[in-house]
XYZ file of C-alpha atoms in Angstrom:
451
model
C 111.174 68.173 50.326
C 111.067 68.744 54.152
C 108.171 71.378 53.415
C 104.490 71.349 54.714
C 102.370 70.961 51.301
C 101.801 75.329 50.431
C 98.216 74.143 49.744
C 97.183 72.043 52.716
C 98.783 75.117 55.013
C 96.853 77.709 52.685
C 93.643 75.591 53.829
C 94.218 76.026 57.347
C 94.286 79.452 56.940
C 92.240 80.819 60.119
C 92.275 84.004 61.518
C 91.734 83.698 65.305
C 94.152 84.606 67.203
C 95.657 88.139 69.495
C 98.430 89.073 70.067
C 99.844 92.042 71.987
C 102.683 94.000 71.599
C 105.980 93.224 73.708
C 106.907 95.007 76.847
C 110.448 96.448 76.791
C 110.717 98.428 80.271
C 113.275 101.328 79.647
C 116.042 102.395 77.673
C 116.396 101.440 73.954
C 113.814 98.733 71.781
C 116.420 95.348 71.170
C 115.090 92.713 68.770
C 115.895 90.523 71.625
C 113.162 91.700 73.687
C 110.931 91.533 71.211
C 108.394 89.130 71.408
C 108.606 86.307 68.415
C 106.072 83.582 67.856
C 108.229 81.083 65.938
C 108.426 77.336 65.388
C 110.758 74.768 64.292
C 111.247 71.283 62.615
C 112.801 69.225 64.519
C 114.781 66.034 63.622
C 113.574 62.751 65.289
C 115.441 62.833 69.133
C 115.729 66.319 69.332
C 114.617 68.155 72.797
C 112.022 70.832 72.767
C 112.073 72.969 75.972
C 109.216 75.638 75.375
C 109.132 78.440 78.247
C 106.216 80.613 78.706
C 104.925 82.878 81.352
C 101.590 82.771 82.648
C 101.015 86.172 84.046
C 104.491 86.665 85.386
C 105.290 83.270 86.662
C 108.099 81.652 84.049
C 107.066 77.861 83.339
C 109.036 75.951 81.882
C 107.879 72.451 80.071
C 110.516 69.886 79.044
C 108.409 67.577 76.357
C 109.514 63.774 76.850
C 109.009 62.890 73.271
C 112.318 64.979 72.436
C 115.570 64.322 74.447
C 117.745 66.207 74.613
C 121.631 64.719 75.142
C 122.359 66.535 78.113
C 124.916 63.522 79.675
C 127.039 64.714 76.712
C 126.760 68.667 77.553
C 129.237 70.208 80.139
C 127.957 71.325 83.560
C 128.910 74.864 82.351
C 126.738 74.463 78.985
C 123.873 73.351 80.904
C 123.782 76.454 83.003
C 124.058 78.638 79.691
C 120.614 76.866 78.485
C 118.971 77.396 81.559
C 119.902 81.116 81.364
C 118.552 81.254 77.747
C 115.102 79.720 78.925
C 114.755 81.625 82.083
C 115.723 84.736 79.904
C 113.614 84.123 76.707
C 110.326 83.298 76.782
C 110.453 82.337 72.665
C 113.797 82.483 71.395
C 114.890 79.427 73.780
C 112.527 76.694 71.599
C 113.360 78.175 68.957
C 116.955 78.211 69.486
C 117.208 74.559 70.705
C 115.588 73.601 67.156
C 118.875 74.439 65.325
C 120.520 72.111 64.017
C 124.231 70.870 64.856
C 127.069 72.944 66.763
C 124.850 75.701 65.315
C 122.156 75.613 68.282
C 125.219 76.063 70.675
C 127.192 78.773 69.321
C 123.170 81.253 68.503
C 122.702 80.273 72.724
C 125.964 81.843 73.255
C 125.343 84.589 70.864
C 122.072 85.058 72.140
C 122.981 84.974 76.168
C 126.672 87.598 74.730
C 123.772 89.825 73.575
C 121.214 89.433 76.631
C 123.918 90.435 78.677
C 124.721 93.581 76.988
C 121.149 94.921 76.580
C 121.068 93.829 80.083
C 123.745 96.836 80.773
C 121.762 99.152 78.698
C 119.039 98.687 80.067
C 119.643 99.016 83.448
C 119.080 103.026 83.853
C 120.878 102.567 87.538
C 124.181 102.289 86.221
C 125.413 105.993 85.427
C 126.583 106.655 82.049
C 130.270 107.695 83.058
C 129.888 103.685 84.015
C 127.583 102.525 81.447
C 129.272 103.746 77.614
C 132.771 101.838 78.708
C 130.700 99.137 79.996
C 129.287 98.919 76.386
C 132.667 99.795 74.565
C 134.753 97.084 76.380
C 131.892 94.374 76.543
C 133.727 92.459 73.758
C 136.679 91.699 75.728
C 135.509 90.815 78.691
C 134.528 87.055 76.930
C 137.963 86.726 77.187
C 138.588 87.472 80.936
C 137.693 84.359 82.683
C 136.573 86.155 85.534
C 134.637 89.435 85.013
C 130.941 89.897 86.128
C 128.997 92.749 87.065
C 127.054 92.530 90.283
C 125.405 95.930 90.264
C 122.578 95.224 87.957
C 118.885 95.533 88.769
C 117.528 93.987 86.250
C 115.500 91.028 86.158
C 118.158 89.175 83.846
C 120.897 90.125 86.019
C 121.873 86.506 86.651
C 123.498 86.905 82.723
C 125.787 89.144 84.328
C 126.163 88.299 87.798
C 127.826 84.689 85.983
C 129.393 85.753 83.193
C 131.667 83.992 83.950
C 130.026 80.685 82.700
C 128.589 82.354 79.909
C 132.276 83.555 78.687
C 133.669 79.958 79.418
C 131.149 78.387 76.839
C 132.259 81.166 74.478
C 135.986 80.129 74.542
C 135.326 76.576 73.853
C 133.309 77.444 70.656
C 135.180 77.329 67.485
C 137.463 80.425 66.376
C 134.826 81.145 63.522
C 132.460 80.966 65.732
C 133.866 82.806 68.548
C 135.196 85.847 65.816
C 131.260 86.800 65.059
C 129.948 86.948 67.937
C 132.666 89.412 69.435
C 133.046 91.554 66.650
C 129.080 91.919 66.541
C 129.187 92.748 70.560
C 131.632 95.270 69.413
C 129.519 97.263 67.159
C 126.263 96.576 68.632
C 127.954 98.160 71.857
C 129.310 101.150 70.507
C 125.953 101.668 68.950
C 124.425 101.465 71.820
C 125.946 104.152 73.441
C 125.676 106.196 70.783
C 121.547 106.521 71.477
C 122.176 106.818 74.841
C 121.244 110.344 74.885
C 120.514 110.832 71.224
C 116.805 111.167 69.548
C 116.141 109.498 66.220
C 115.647 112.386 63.890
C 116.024 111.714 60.550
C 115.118 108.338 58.555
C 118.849 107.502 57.709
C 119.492 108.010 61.775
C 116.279 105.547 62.062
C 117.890 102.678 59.756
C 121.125 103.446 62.158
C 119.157 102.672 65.353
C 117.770 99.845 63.687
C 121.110 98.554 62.591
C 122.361 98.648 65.966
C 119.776 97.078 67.826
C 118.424 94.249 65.454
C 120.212 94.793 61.882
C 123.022 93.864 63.444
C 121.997 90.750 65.222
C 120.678 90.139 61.404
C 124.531 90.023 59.899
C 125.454 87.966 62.880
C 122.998 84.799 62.809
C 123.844 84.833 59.127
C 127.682 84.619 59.446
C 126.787 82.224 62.251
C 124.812 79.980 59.394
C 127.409 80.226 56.968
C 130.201 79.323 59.890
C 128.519 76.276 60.369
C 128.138 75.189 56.751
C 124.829 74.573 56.653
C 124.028 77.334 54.746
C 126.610 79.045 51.715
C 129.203 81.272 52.192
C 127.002 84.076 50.569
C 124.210 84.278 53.295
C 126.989 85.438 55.431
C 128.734 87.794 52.746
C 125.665 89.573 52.278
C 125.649 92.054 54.888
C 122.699 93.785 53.533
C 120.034 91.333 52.904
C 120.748 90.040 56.483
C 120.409 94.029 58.211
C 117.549 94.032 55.980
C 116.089 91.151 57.824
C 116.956 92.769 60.856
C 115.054 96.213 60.038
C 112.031 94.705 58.911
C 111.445 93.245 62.250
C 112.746 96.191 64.188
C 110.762 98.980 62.146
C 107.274 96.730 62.668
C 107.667 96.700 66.471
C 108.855 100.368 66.653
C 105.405 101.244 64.890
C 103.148 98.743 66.472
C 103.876 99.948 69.922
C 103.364 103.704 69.233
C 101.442 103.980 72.073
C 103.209 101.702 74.777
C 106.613 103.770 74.221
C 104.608 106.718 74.944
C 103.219 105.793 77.918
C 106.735 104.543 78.776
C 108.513 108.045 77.862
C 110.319 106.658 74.801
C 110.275 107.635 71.655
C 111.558 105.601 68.591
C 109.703 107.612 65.485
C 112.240 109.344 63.088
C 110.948 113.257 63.021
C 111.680 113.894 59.615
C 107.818 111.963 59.091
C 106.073 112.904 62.479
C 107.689 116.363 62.176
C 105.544 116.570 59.222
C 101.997 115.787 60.923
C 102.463 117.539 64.591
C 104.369 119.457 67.088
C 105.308 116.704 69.093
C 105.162 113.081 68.535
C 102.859 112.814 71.474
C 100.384 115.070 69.820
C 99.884 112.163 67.163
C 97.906 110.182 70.499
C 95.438 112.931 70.690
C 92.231 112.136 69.120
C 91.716 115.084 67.349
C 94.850 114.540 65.637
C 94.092 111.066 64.868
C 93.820 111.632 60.751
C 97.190 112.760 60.602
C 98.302 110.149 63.108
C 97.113 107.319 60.475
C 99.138 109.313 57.819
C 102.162 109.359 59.398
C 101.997 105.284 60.425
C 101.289 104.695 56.536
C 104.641 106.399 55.896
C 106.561 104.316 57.703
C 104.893 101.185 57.334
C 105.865 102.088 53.817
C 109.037 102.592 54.937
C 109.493 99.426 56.219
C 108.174 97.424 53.265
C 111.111 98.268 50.826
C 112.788 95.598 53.092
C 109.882 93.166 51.991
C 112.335 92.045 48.504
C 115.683 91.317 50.372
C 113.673 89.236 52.853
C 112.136 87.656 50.107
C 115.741 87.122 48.373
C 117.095 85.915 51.889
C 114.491 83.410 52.392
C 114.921 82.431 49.293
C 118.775 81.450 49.497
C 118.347 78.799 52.765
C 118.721 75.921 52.597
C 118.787 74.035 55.335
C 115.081 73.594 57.111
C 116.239 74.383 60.691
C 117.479 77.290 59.594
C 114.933 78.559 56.989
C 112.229 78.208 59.739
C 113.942 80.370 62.011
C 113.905 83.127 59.908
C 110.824 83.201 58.067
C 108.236 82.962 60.857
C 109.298 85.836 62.479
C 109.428 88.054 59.275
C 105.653 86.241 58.161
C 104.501 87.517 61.286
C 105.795 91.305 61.114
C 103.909 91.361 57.173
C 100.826 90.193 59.314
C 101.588 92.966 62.192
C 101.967 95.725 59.416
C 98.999 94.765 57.571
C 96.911 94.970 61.151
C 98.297 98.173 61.450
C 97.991 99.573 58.131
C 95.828 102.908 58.504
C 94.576 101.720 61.999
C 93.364 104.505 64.357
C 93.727 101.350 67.041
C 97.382 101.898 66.894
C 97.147 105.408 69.019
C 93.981 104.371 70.837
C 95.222 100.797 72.248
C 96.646 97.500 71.344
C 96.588 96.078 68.099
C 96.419 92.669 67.405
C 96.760 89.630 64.805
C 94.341 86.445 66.143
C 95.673 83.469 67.510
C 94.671 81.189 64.842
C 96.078 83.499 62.335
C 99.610 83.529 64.316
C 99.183 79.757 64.451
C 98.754 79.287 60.796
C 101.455 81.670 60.336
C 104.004 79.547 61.659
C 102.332 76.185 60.618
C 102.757 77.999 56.929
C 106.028 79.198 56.633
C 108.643 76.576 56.103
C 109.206 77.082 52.209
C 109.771 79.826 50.525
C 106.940 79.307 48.106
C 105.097 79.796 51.264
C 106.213 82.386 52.339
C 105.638 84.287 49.110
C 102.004 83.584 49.249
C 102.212 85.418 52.888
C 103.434 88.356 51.850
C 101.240 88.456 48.650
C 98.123 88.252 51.025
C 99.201 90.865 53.704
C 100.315 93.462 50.756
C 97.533 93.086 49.223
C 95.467 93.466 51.976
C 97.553 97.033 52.493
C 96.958 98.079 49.175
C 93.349 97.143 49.481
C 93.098 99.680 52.256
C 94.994 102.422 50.739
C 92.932 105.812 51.128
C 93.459 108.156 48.064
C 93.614 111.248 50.269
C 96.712 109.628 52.283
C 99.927 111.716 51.131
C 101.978 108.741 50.904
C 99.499 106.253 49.092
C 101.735 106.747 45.595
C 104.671 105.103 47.016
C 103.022 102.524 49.187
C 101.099 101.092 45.784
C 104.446 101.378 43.992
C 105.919 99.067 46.845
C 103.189 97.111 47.461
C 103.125 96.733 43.606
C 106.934 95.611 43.638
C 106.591 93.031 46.161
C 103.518 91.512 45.228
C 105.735 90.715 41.579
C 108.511 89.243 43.214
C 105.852 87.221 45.475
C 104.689 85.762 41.986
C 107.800 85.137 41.419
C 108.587 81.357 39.537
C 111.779 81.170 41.059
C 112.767 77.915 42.035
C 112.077 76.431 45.424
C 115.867 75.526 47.337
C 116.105 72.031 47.827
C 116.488 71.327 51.591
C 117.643 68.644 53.997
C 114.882 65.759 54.652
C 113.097 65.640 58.149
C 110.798 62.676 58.486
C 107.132 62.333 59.335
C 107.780 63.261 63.250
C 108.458 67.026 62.236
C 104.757 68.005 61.434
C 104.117 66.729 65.041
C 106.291 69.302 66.189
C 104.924 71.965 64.171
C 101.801 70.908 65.073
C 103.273 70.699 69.173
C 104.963 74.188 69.123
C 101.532 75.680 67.088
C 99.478 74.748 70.509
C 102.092 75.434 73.052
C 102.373 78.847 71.068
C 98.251 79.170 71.392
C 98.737 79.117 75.188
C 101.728 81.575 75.082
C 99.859 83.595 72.765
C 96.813 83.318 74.628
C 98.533 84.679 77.900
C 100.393 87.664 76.522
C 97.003 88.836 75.106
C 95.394 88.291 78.429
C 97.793 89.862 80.578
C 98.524 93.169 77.576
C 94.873 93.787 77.639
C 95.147 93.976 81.712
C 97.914 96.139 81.764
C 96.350 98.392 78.709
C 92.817 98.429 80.874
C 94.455 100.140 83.884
């Protein structure tokens, strides 16, 4: 088993550590913007290239120990991993940790996707230019020469060469190459569609949600199954994998209340804030702070019905690479809800999970029996906070009741490619490079919150 023992990580269990919410400047909330403490096991010669930014400086730190074949790697492919660590300040380590043609074909799905939000993003570029933009995006990875040199964005460069992005497309394999256009396609169209469009009702909520993150969801998981190291069925499964995609989506959308606000955007459904103010800014003022709480609770509710398909997900992986990349960012979203849980913090200023707890958290999570002994802890410590008077406290003890059965659950751990000895270095490697990151972002969100 390729798994750090459940109880030696349960022992470390600390709960140290900040960390604040990620900083999205305009337009729509991606999942690739989100900020995601995650860690992976590495085989024995693999590279680990960890970028972080101290205050607003990018660093980045190449770690000898791992090297990374780069002789072997066109000139072209080389560029397209500089542009994913000069663009992603966790999803590059992360990335690199895959395993196989895998970790080449998520960079180019990753950089495909950068680009995009890149174009939505950028509120310079008028929408009579922007919506084709984000219709057509698909095709243009198959014109060797279009690039758009109008952007002012800070990841323009993902744009400005295209070109070299697109060329590392075509040389993936057709399987490979078929997901990540037809998820450009949709996530595109999608897009455009909340341009100018408010999130009103829950179902329009899961919508946004698919665009933005379910979607990139159903497209890592065809990517696994593509690359046969995981079945054919983590890739059939289109909803387990948007589910995977909502949880995390739905946690940042109601962690960072108050930073969208201050920002002009709003990503609450009305159908629940309609139901506790006039305006969703009203929820901010402190004499409408008890209803505030209330309305969070719903949709943290909300968002733990997706708690059993993770749970299923998770539990149909199989390959270690692969099973770490998805579980510590949906370990640490459980932990981020359960801060958040019936928090007046939320509308007042940042809330945050310690370092040591983040630390643990992706120390912990590399089996699935794990993982279920996460989400049994952060549940619990929901339903432990549960006030009797909040309108939605029925359903969020019925849910928290449901997940903390399947988190009991005897079913049996999936057997999973063997990494020696060298890959709790790693863990342990990542876990401090990831205190420093961590340790940053806090420092510099509690500046920018303080002004």
């Amino acid at each position: 088993m390729a798994s750090v023992n459940c109880k030696t990580a349960v022992s470390l269990f600390k709960r140290t550590l900040s960390l604040g919410p990620a900083q999205k400047p305009c337009g729509q909330r991606s999942l690739l913007t989100a900020s995601r403490l995650q860690e992976r096991g590495l085989k024995e010669g693999r590279t680990v290239q960890i970028c972080f930014a101290p205050q607003s400086q990018a660093v980045c730190r190449i770690h000898p120990v791992y090297f990374l074949q780069q002789d072997s790697m066109s000139d072209s492919l080389q560029t397209c991993y500089r542009y994913l660590n000069e663009t992603s300040r966790s999803f590059a380590a992360v990335i690199q940790a895959l395993d196989g043609e895998l970790r080449h074909a998520v960079c180019i799905f990753y950089l495909v996707l950068r680009a995009l939000d890149t174009v939505e993003d950028d509120m310079t570029i008028a929408l009579e230019t922007k919506i084709p933009m984000l219709h057509d995006f698909h095709t243009y990875l198959y014109q060797a020469d279009w690039r758009y040199m109008g952007s002012k964005e800070k990841d323009k460069q993902v744009l400005e060469d295209f070109p070299t992005i697109s060329l590392e497309f075509r040389k993936l394999e057709a399987i490979y190459q078929e997901v990540i256009a037809d998820i450009c396609h949709k996530m595109g169209v999608g897009m455009s569609e909340y341009l100018e469009k408010k999130v009103e009702t829950l179902q329009e909520w899961d919508q946004y949600c698919h665009y933005v993150a379910g979607l990139v969801g159903i497209g890592l998981s065809r990517l696994f199954s593509a690359s046969e190291l995981e079945d054919p069925i983590v890739g059939l499964d289109t909803k387990l994998s948007n589910s995977m995609g909502l949880f995390l989506q739905k946690t940042n959308i109601i962690r960072d209340y108050l930073e969208d606000q201050m920002e002009g955007r709003e990503f609450w459904p009305k159908e629940v804030w309609g139901k506790y103010g006039k305006k969703l800014s009203d929820l901010a003022n402190p004499e409408q702070i008890v209803p505030a709480v209330h309305c969070m609770n719903e949709l943290i509710t909300n968002a733990l019905h997706h708690v059993p398909d993770v749970l299923t997900y998770l539990s149909r992986l199989k390959n270690q690479s692969v099973f770490n990349f998805c579980s510590i960012p949906q370990v640490m979203a459980i932990a981020t809800l359960a801060a958040c849980y019936n928090n007046q913090q939320v509308f007042k200023g940042v809330v945050k999970i310690r370092k040591g707890q983040a630390v643990t958290l992706m120390m912990d999570a590399t089996n699935i029996e794990a993982v279920r002994a996460i989400m049994y802890q952060y549940v619990e410590e929901i339903y432990q906070k549960i006030p009797l008077t909040d309108p939605s406290s029925g359903r969020t003890q019925h849910i928290v009741t449901s997940v903390r059965n399947l988190s009991l659950s005897d079913a049996s751990l999936a057997s999973r490619n063997h990494f020696s000895p060298i890959y709790l270095s790693c863990v342990m490697l990542l876990a401090a490079i990831s205190w420093q990151y961590l340790s940053t972002v806090s420092q510099v969100s509690e500046e920018v919150h303080s002004k």
